[in-house]
Coordinates of C-alpha atoms and ligand atoms in Angstrom, one line a residue:
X1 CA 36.5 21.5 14.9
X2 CA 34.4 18.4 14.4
X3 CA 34.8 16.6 11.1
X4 CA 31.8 14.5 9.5
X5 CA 30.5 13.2 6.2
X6 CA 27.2 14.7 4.2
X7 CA 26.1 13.5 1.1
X8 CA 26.4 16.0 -1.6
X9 CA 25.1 14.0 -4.5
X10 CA 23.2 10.7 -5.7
X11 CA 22.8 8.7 -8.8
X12 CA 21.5 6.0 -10.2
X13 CA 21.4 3.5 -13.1
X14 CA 19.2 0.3 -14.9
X15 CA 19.9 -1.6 -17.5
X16 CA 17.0 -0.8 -20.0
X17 CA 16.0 -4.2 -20.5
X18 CA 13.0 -4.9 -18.2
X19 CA 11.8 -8.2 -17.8
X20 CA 7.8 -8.4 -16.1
X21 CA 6.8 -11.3 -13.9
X22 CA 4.8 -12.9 -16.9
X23 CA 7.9 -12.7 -19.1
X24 CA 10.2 -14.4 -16.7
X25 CA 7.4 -16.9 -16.0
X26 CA 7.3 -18.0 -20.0
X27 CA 11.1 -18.2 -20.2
X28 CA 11.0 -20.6 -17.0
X29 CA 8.5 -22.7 -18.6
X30 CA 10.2 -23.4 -21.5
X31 CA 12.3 -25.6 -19.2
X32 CA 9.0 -26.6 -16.9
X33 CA 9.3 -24.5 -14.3
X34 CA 6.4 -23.1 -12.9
X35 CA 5.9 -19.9 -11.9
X36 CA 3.6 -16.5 -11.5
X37 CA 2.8 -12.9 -11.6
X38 CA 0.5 -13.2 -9.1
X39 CA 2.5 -15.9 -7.0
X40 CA 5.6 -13.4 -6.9
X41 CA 3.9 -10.9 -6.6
X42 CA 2.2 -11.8 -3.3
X43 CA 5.1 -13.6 -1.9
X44 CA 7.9 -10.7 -2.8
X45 CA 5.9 -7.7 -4.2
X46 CA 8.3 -7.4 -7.0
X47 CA 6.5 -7.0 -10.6
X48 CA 9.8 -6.3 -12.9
X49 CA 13.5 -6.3 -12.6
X50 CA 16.2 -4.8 -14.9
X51 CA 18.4 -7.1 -16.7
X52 CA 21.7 -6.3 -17.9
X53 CA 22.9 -7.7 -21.6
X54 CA 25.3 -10.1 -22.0
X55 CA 28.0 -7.5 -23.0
X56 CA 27.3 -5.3 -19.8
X57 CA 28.9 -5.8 -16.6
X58 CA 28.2 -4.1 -12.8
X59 CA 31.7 -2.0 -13.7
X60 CA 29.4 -0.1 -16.9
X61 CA 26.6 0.1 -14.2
X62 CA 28.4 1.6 -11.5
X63 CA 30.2 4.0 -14.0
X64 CA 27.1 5.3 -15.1
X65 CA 25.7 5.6 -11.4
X66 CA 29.1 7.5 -10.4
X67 CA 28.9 9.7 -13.0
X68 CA 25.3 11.1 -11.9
X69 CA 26.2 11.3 -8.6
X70 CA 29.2 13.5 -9.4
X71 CA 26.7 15.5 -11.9
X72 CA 24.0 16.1 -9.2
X73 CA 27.1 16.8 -6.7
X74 CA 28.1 19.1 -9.0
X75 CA 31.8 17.9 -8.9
X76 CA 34.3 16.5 -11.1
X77 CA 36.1 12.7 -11.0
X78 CA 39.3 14.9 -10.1
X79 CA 37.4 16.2 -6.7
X80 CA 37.1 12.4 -5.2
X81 CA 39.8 10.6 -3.4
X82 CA 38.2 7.5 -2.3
X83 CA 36.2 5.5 -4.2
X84 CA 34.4 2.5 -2.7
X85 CA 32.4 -0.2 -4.4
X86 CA 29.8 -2.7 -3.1
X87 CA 29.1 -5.0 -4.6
X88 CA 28.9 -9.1 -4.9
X89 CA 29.3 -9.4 -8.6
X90 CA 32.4 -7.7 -9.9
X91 CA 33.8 -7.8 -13.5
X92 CA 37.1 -9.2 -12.4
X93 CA 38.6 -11.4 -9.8
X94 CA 40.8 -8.7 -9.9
X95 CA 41.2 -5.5 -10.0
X96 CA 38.6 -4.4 -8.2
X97 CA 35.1 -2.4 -9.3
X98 CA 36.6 0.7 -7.5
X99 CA 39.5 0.5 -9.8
X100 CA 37.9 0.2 -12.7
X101 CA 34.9 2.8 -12.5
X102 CA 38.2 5.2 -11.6
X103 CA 40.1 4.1 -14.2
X104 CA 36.4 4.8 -16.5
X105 CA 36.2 8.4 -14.6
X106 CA 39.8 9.0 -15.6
X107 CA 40.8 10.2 -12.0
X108 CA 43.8 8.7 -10.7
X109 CA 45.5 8.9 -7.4
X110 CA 42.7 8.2 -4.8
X111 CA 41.8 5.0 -2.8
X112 CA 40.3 2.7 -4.4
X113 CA 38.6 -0.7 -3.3
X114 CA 35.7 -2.8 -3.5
X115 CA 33.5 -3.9 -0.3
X116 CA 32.1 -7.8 -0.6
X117 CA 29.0 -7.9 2.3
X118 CA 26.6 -8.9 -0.3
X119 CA 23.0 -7.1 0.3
X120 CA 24.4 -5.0 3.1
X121 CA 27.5 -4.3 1.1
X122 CA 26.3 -0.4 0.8
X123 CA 25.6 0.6 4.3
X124 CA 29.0 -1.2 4.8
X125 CA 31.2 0.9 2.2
X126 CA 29.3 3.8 3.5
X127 CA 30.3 3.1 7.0
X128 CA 34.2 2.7 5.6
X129 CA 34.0 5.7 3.4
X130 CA 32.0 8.2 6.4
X131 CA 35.0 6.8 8.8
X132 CA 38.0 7.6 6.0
X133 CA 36.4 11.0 6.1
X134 CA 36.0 11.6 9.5
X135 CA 39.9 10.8 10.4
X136 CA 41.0 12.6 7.6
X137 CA 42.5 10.2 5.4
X138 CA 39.5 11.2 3.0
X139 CA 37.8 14.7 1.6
X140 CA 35.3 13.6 -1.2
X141 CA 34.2 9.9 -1.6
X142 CA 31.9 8.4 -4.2
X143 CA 30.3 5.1 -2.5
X144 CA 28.7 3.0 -5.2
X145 CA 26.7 -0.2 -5.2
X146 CA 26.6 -1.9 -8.5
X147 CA 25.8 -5.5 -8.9
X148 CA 25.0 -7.8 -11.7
X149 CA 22.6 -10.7 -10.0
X150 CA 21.1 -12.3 -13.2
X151 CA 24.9 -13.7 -13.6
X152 CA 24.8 -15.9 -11.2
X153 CA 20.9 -16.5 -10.7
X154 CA 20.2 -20.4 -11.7
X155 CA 16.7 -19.8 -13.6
X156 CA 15.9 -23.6 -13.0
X157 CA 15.8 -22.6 -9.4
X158 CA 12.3 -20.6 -9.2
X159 CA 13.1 -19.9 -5.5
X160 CA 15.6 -17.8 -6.3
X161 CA 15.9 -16.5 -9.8
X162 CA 13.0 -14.3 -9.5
X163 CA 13.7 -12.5 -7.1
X164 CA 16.8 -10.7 -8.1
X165 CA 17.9 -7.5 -10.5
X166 CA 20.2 -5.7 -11.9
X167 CA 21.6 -2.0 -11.4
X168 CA 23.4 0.2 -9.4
X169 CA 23.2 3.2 -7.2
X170 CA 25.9 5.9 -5.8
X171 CA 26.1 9.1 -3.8
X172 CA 29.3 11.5 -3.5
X173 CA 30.3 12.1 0.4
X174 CA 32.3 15.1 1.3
X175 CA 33.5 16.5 4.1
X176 CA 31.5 19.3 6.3
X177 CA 31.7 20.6 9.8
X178 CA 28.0 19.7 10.1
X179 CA 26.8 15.7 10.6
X180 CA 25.4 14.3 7.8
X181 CA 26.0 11.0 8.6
X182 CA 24.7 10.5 12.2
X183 CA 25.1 7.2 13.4
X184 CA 25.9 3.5 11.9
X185 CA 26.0 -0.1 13.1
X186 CA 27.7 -2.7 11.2
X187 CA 27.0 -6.7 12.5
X188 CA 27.6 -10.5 10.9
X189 CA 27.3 -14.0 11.7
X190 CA 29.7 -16.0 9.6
X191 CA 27.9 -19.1 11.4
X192 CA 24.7 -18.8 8.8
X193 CA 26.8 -18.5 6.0
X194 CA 25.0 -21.5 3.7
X195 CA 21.9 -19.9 4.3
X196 CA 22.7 -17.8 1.6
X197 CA 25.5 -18.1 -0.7
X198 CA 27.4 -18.1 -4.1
X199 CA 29.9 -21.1 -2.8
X200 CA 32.2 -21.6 -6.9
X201 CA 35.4 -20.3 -7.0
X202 CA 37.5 -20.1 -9.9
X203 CA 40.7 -22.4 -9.4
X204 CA 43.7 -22.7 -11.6
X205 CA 41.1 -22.3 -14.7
X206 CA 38.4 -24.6 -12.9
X207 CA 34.9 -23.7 -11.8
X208 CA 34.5 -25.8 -8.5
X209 CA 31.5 -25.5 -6.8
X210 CA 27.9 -24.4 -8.0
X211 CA 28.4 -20.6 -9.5
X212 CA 24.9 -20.0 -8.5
X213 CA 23.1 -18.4 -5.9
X214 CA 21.9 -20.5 -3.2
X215 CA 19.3 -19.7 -0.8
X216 CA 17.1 -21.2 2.3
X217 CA 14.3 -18.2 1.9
X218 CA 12.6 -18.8 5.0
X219 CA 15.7 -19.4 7.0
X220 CA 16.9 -15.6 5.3
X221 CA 13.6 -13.9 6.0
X222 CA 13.5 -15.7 9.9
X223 CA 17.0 -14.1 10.5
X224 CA 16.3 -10.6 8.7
X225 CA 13.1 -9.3 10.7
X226 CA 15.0 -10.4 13.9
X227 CA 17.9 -8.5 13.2
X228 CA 16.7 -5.4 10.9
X229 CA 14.8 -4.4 13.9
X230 CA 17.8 -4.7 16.5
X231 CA 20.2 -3.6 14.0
X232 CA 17.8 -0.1 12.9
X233 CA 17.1 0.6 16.8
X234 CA 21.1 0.4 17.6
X235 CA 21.1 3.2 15.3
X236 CA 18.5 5.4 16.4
X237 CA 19.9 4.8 20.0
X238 CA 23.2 6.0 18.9
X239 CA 22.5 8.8 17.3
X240 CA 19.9 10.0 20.3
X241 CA 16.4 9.1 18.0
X242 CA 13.9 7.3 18.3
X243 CA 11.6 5.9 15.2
X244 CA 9.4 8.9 15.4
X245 CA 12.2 10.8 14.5
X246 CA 12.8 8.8 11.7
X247 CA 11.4 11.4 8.0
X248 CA 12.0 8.3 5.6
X249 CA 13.4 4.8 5.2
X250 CA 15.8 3.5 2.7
X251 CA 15.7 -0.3 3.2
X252 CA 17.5 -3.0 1.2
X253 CA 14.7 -3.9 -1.4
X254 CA 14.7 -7.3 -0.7
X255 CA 11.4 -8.0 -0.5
X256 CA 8.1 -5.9 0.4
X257 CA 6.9 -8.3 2.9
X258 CA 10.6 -7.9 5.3
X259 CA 10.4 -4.2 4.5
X260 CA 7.2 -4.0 5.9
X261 CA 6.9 -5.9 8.5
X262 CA 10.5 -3.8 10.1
X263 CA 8.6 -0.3 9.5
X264 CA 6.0 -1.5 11.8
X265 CA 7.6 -3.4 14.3
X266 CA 9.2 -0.1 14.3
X267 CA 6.4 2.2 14.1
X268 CA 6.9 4.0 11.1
X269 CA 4.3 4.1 8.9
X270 CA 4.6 2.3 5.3
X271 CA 4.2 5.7 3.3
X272 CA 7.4 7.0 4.8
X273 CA 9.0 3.4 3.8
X274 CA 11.0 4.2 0.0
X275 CA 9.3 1.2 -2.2
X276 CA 10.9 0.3 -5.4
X277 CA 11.4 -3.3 -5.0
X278 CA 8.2 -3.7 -7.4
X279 CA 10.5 -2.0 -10.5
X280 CA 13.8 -3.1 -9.3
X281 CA 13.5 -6.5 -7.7
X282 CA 16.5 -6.9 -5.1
X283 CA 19.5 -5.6 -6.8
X284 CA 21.6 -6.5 -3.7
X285 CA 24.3 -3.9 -2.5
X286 CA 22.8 -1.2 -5.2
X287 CA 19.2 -1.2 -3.6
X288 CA 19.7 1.1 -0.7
X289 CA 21.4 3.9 -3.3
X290 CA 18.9 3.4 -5.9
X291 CA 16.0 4.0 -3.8
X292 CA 17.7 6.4 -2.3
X293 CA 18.4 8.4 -5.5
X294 CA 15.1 7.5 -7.3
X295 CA 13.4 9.2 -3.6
X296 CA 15.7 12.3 -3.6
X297 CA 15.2 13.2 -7.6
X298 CA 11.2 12.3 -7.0
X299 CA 10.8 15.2 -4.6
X300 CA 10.5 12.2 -1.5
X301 CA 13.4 13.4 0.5
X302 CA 14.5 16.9 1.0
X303 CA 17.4 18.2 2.5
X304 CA 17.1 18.3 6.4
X305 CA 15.4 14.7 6.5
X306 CA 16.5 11.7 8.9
X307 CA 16.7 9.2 6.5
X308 CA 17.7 5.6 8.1
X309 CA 18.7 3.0 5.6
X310 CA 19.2 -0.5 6.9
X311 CA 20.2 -3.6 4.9
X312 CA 20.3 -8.2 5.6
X313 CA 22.5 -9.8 3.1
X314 CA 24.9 -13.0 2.8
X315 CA 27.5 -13.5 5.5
X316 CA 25.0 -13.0 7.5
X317 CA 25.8 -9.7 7.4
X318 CA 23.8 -6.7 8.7
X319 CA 23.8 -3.5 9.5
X320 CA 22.1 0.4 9.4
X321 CA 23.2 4.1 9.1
X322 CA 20.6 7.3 9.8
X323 CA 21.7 10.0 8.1
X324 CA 20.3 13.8 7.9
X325 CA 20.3 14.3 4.3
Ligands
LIG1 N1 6.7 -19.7 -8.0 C1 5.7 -20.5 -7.6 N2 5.9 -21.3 -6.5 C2 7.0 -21.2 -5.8 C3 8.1 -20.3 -6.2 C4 7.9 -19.6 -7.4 N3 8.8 -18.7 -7.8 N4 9.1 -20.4 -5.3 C5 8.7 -21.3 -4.4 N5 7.5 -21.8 -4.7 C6 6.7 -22.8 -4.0 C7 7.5 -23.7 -3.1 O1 8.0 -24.8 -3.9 C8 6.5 -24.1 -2.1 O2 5.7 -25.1 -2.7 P1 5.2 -26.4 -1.8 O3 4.3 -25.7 -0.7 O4 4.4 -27.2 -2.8 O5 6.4 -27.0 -1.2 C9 5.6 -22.9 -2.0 O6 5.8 -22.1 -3.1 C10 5.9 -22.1 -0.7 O7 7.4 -22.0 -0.6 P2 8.1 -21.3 0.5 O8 9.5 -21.3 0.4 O9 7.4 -21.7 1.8 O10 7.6 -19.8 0.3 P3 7.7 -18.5 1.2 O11 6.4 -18.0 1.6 O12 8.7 -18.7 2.3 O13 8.3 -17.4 0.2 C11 10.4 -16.4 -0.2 C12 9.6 -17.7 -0.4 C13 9.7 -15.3 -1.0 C14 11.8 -16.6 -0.8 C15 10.5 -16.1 1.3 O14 11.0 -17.2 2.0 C16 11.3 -14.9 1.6 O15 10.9 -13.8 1.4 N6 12.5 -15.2 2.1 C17 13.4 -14.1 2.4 C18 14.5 -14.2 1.5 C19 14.7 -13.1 0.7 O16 14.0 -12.1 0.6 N7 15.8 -13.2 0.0 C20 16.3 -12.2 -0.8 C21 17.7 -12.3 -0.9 S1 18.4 -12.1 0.6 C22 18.4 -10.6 1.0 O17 18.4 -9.8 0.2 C23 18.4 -10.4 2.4

């Protein structure tokens, strides 16, 4: 009998500090940096983003995410044997997120590893995890995205800092004879990798190399609307859809005007596009699951829908997954 992966739960988490346009804008001009509501607005649609306190780290996010998914799932730690985590801003060099969200769970003895593709970081672990449980080597997964951006934003650099978030987003996967998971396409270009990058590392005690995120925006968005379209009609191609098929999409919340302009170039209307890039900003790898579970708990997406998430990040990497949720 065929074997496949459905998602049986989702969950998400913010930090509770929320920080407007306006508010960002005064903190940046205390060091002379101009900036504005309505000049981020228009250029990103984002009018808040979470930001996590100093004390909090994307492992407390993810935990929190995890343990919603599981609730909503309605399944214990004990029941998972892979966990995945996206995500570009981990507590430790090592061990990984995975590891320590399990350790958090208290559920031992599963797979555990993190998955570093930046922004497309959760339609790749979801790729990973779907394909563990397809061979067998998995029954239950919990895929989260957690990611704490503000840690390595520069906020001297207004072409960056306000554009990012922090939070994180999970869904439970479990095994069923029935495809939940239809089709997914996973693509990079290590060649544009300074168009967007974090380039430190840490070396024997040493910070070397900005820490920061660095980003050539119109580069990014010149690359993403090429390949968001290719990358979501692979997809659809694969799985024997075409757009109209398509109930909702998920897209990495980078920014309204990308999201936009791949619904139409693909034809699907902007009401049936998930939006919460206003309230979130671009949270990286946990935007795809936190739209997701903020449009499943809202009523948006029911069971039975084709749902194709699709996701640009750092690398380049790239990639998209329809799913029938
Ligand atoms: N506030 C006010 N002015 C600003 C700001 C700011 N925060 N940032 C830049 N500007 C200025 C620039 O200095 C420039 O001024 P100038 O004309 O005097 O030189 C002007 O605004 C226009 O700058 P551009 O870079 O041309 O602005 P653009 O319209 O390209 O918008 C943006 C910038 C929003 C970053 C856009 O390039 C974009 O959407 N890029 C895609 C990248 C993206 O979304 N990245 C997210 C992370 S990657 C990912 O998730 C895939």
């Amino acid at each position: 009998m065929s074997r496949y992966s459905r998602i049986l739960g989702t969950g998400s988490y913010l930090p509770p500090t929320v920080v407007g346009n306006d508010a960002l804008a005064a903190r940046l001009a205390r060091d002379g940096i101009e900036t504005s509501d309505a000049w981020i607005i228009e250029r990103t649609g984002i009018h808040q983003r979470h930001f996590a306190d100093a004390g909090t780290g994307s492992v407390d996010l993810g935990e929190q995410a995890a343990r919603r998914a599981l609730d909503a799932a309605g399944l214990a730690a004990s029941d998972i044997d892979l966990i995945i985590c996206a995500t570009s801003t981990p507590d430790m060099i090592f061990p990984s997120n995975a590891a320590l969200i399990q350790g958090r769970l208290g559920a031992a003895g599963g797979a555990v590893f993190d998955v570093q593709a930046v922004c497309a970081g959760f339609v790749y672990a979801l790729t990973v995890a779907d394909q563990f449980i397809r061979s067998g080597l998995a029954q239950r997964a919990l895929v989260v995205g957690a990611e704490v951006f503000s840690t390595i934003l520069d906020f001297k650099d207004r072409t960056t800092c306000v554009l990012f978030g922090d939070g994180a987003g999970a869904v439970v996967l479990g095994a069923d004879t029935r495809p939940g998971l239809l089709a997914s396409a996973l693509h990079g270009d290590g060649s544009q990798a300074a168009i967007l990058c974090t380039p430190g590392r840490v070396r024997s005690g040493v910070v070397s190399g900005s820490p920061y995120l660095h980003m050539d925006g119109q580069a990014v968005f010149k690359q993403a609307v090429q390949v968001l379209e290719r990358v979501a009609r692979e997809v659809l191609d694969k799985a024997g859809c075409t757009p109209a098929d398509v109930d909702w999409m998920v897209p990495h919340q980078a920014n309204i005007r990308i999201m936009l302009h791949t619904a139409r170039k693909l034809g699907i209307a902007a009401e049936r596009v998930v939006q919460t890039v206003a309230e979130h900003g671009n949270t990286s790898a946990a935007s795809i699951p936190l739209a997701l579970d903020v449009a499943v708990r809202g009523g948006q997406i029911r069971r039975g829908d084709h749902v194709l998430l699709e996701a640009v990040g750092g690398g380049l990497t790239w990639g998209a997954a329809l799913l029938e949720y």
